[in-house]
mmCIF file of C-alpha atoms in Angstrom:
data_model
loop_
_atom_site.group_PDB
_atom_site.id
_atom_site.type_symbol
_atom_site.label_atom_id
_atom_site.label_comp_id
_atom_site.label_asym_id
_atom_site.label_seq_id
_atom_site.Cartn_x
_atom_site.Cartn_y
_atom_site.Cartn_z
ATOM 1 C CA UNK A 1 12.693 0.330 5.171
ATOM 2 C CA UNK A 2 10.686 3.221 6.552
ATOM 3 C CA UNK A 3 6.925 3.553 6.686
ATOM 4 C CA UNK A 4 5.014 6.653 7.740
ATOM 5 C CA UNK A 5 1.511 6.721 9.121
ATOM 6 C CA UNK A 6 -0.841 9.110 10.860
ATOM 7 C CA UNK A 7 -1.494 11.665 8.166
ATOM 8 C CA UNK A 8 -4.944 12.998 7.417
ATOM 9 C CA UNK A 9 -7.213 15.998 7.206
ATOM 10 C CA UNK A 10 -7.411 18.372 10.160
ATOM 11 C CA UNK A 11 -8.719 21.856 10.758
ATOM 12 C CA UNK A 12 -6.386 24.742 11.457
ATOM 13 C CA UNK A 13 -5.386 24.768 15.088
ATOM 14 C CA UNK A 14 -5.733 21.018 15.356
ATOM 15 C CA UNK A 15 -3.155 18.312 15.988
ATOM 16 C CA UNK A 16 -1.848 15.180 14.349
ATOM 17 C CA UNK A 17 0.816 12.694 15.301
ATOM 18 C CA UNK A 18 2.834 11.097 12.556
ATOM 19 C CA UNK A 19 4.674 7.848 13.113
ATOM 20 C CA UNK A 20 7.583 6.330 11.260
ATOM 21 C CA UNK A 21 8.415 2.657 11.630
ATOM 22 C CA UNK A 22 11.832 1.333 10.694
ATOM 23 C CA UNK A 23 12.361 -2.262 9.674
ATOM 24 C CA UNK A 24 15.123 -4.404 8.287
ATOM 25 C CA UNK A 25 18.701 -5.118 9.317
ATOM 26 C CA UNK A 26 20.970 -2.565 10.874
ATOM 27 C CA UNK A 27 21.053 -0.731 14.139
ATOM 28 C CA UNK A 28 18.251 1.762 14.587
ATOM 29 C CA UNK A 29 20.205 3.654 17.214
ATOM 30 C CA UNK A 30 23.037 4.221 14.752
ATOM 31 C CA UNK A 31 20.704 6.265 12.592
ATOM 32 C CA UNK A 32 19.547 9.820 12.899
ATOM 33 C CA UNK A 33 15.935 10.205 11.855
ATOM 34 C CA UNK A 34 14.593 13.189 10.000
ATOM 35 C CA UNK A 35 11.254 14.475 8.840
ATOM 36 C CA UNK A 36 10.837 16.453 5.667
ATOM 37 C CA UNK A 37 7.778 17.748 3.870
ATOM 38 C CA UNK A 38 6.850 18.741 0.367
ATOM 39 C CA UNK A 39 3.956 21.009 -0.439
ATOM 40 C CA UNK A 40 2.440 21.097 -3.928
ATOM 41 C CA UNK A 41 4.662 22.988 -6.309
ATOM 42 C CA UNK A 42 7.423 23.454 -3.742
ATOM 43 C CA UNK A 43 10.758 21.902 -2.931
ATOM 44 C CA UNK A 44 10.982 19.345 -0.188
ATOM 45 C CA UNK A 45 12.000 21.038 3.048
ATOM 46 C CA UNK A 46 13.424 20.047 6.408
ATOM 47 C CA UNK A 47 11.041 19.783 9.341
ATOM 48 C CA UNK A 48 13.080 18.249 12.134
ATOM 49 C CA UNK A 49 15.578 15.572 13.066
ATOM 50 C CA UNK A 50 16.496 13.497 16.094
ATOM 51 C CA UNK A 51 19.397 11.196 16.867
ATOM 52 C CA UNK A 52 19.639 8.193 19.150
ATOM 53 C CA UNK A 53 20.362 10.281 22.227
ATOM 54 C CA UNK A 54 17.549 12.736 21.509
ATOM 55 C CA UNK A 55 19.616 15.552 20.129
ATOM 56 C CA UNK A 56 17.079 17.579 18.193
ATOM 57 C CA UNK A 57 16.817 20.220 15.534
ATOM 58 C CA UNK A 58 13.727 21.859 14.070
ATOM 59 C CA UNK A 59 12.966 24.154 11.203
ATOM 60 C CA UNK A 60 12.117 27.643 12.412
ATOM 61 C CA UNK A 61 8.675 27.363 10.858
ATOM 62 C CA UNK A 62 7.668 24.533 13.206
ATOM 63 C CA UNK A 63 9.550 25.359 16.413
ATOM 64 C CA UNK A 64 7.221 25.482 19.383
ATOM 65 C CA UNK A 65 4.477 23.621 17.503
ATOM 66 C CA UNK A 66 6.060 20.318 16.435
ATOM 67 C CA UNK A 67 7.801 17.832 18.702
ATOM 68 C CA UNK A 68 9.971 14.911 17.684
ATOM 69 C CA UNK A 69 10.496 11.811 19.761
ATOM 70 C CA UNK A 70 11.752 8.307 19.194
ATOM 71 C CA UNK A 71 11.352 4.900 20.767
ATOM 72 C CA UNK A 72 14.545 3.002 20.038
ATOM 73 C CA UNK A 73 13.170 -0.283 21.356
ATOM 74 C CA UNK A 74 10.240 -0.130 18.942
ATOM 75 C CA UNK A 75 12.280 1.395 16.110
ATOM 76 C CA UNK A 76 9.807 4.205 15.787
ATOM 77 C CA UNK A 77 9.945 7.964 15.463
ATOM 78 C CA UNK A 78 7.061 10.295 16.142
ATOM 79 C CA UNK A 79 6.249 13.785 14.974
ATOM 80 C CA UNK A 80 3.657 15.454 17.151
ATOM 81 C CA UNK A 81 2.194 18.399 15.301
ATOM 82 C CA UNK A 82 0.153 20.945 17.222
ATOM 83 C CA UNK A 83 -1.472 24.223 16.260
ATOM 84 C CA UNK A 84 -1.457 23.168 12.628
ATOM 85 C CA UNK A 85 -1.741 25.815 9.953
ATOM 86 C CA UNK A 86 -2.865 25.582 6.325
ATOM 87 C CA UNK A 87 0.745 26.183 5.285
ATOM 88 C CA UNK A 88 1.676 22.914 7.004
ATOM 89 C CA UNK A 89 -0.225 21.067 4.286
ATOM 90 C CA UNK A 90 2.241 18.753 2.571
ATOM 91 C CA UNK A 91 3.370 15.201 2.108
ATOM 92 C CA UNK A 92 5.522 14.349 5.103
ATOM 93 C CA UNK A 93 8.478 12.019 4.700
ATOM 94 C CA UNK A 94 10.511 10.129 7.237
ATOM 95 C CA UNK A 95 14.199 9.656 6.464
ATOM 96 C CA UNK A 96 17.206 7.985 8.061
ATOM 97 C CA UNK A 97 20.947 8.404 7.915
ATOM 98 C CA UNK A 98 23.889 6.925 9.761
ATOM 99 C CA UNK A 99 25.406 9.226 12.325
ATOM 100 C CA UNK A 100 24.361 12.703 13.349
ATOM 101 C CA UNK A 101 21.301 14.726 12.501
ATOM 102 C CA UNK A 102 21.289 16.891 9.404
ATOM 103 C CA UNK A 103 19.005 19.494 7.884
ATOM 104 C CA UNK A 104 19.905 18.466 4.345
ATOM 105 C CA UNK A 105 17.874 15.849 2.532
ATOM 106 C CA UNK A 106 20.841 14.808 0.426
ATOM 107 C CA UNK A 107 22.468 13.520 3.605
ATOM 108 C CA UNK A 108 19.731 10.942 4.171
ATOM 109 C CA UNK A 109 20.035 7.476 2.704
ATOM 110 C CA UNK A 110 16.640 5.949 3.390
ATOM 111 C CA UNK A 111 13.194 7.375 2.802
ATOM 112 C CA UNK A 112 9.624 6.395 3.402
ATOM 113 C CA UNK A 113 6.828 6.792 0.884
ATOM 114 C CA UNK A 114 5.301 9.762 2.651
ATOM 115 C CA UNK A 115 1.998 10.518 4.305
ATOM 116 C CA UNK A 116 -0.344 13.329 3.340
ATOM 117 C CA UNK A 117 -1.227 16.011 5.867
ATOM 118 C CA UNK A 118 -3.916 18.467 4.887
ATOM 119 C CA UNK A 119 -4.856 21.401 7.095
ATOM 120 C CA UNK A 120 -8.063 23.217 6.232
ATOM 121 C CA UNK A 121 -8.653 26.845 7.132
#
């Protein structure tokens, strides 16, 4: 199971840190962790992903502003979001898959319920 937290309302230029907690059986380090987001009226899109050894990939739209990290001992993944823009407003989802990172949501087997991030202008 995955559970996101840390969403909220922030002004443009501000920061938020999202957290994703994994629970249940299975090896956390065997799973790559991804973040996706879905804005109103839009398709869900890739934000970033990280594997157990901190291989990373980011969407171009967030490179240089968002940073992924993970704490394997705590089974947690973090998404630090800086310099937020109104277009970052979306529901953010944490996802997990066995093996390597992927940009494609269909490759992920487990999903959290999402956390709302709203950036005001």
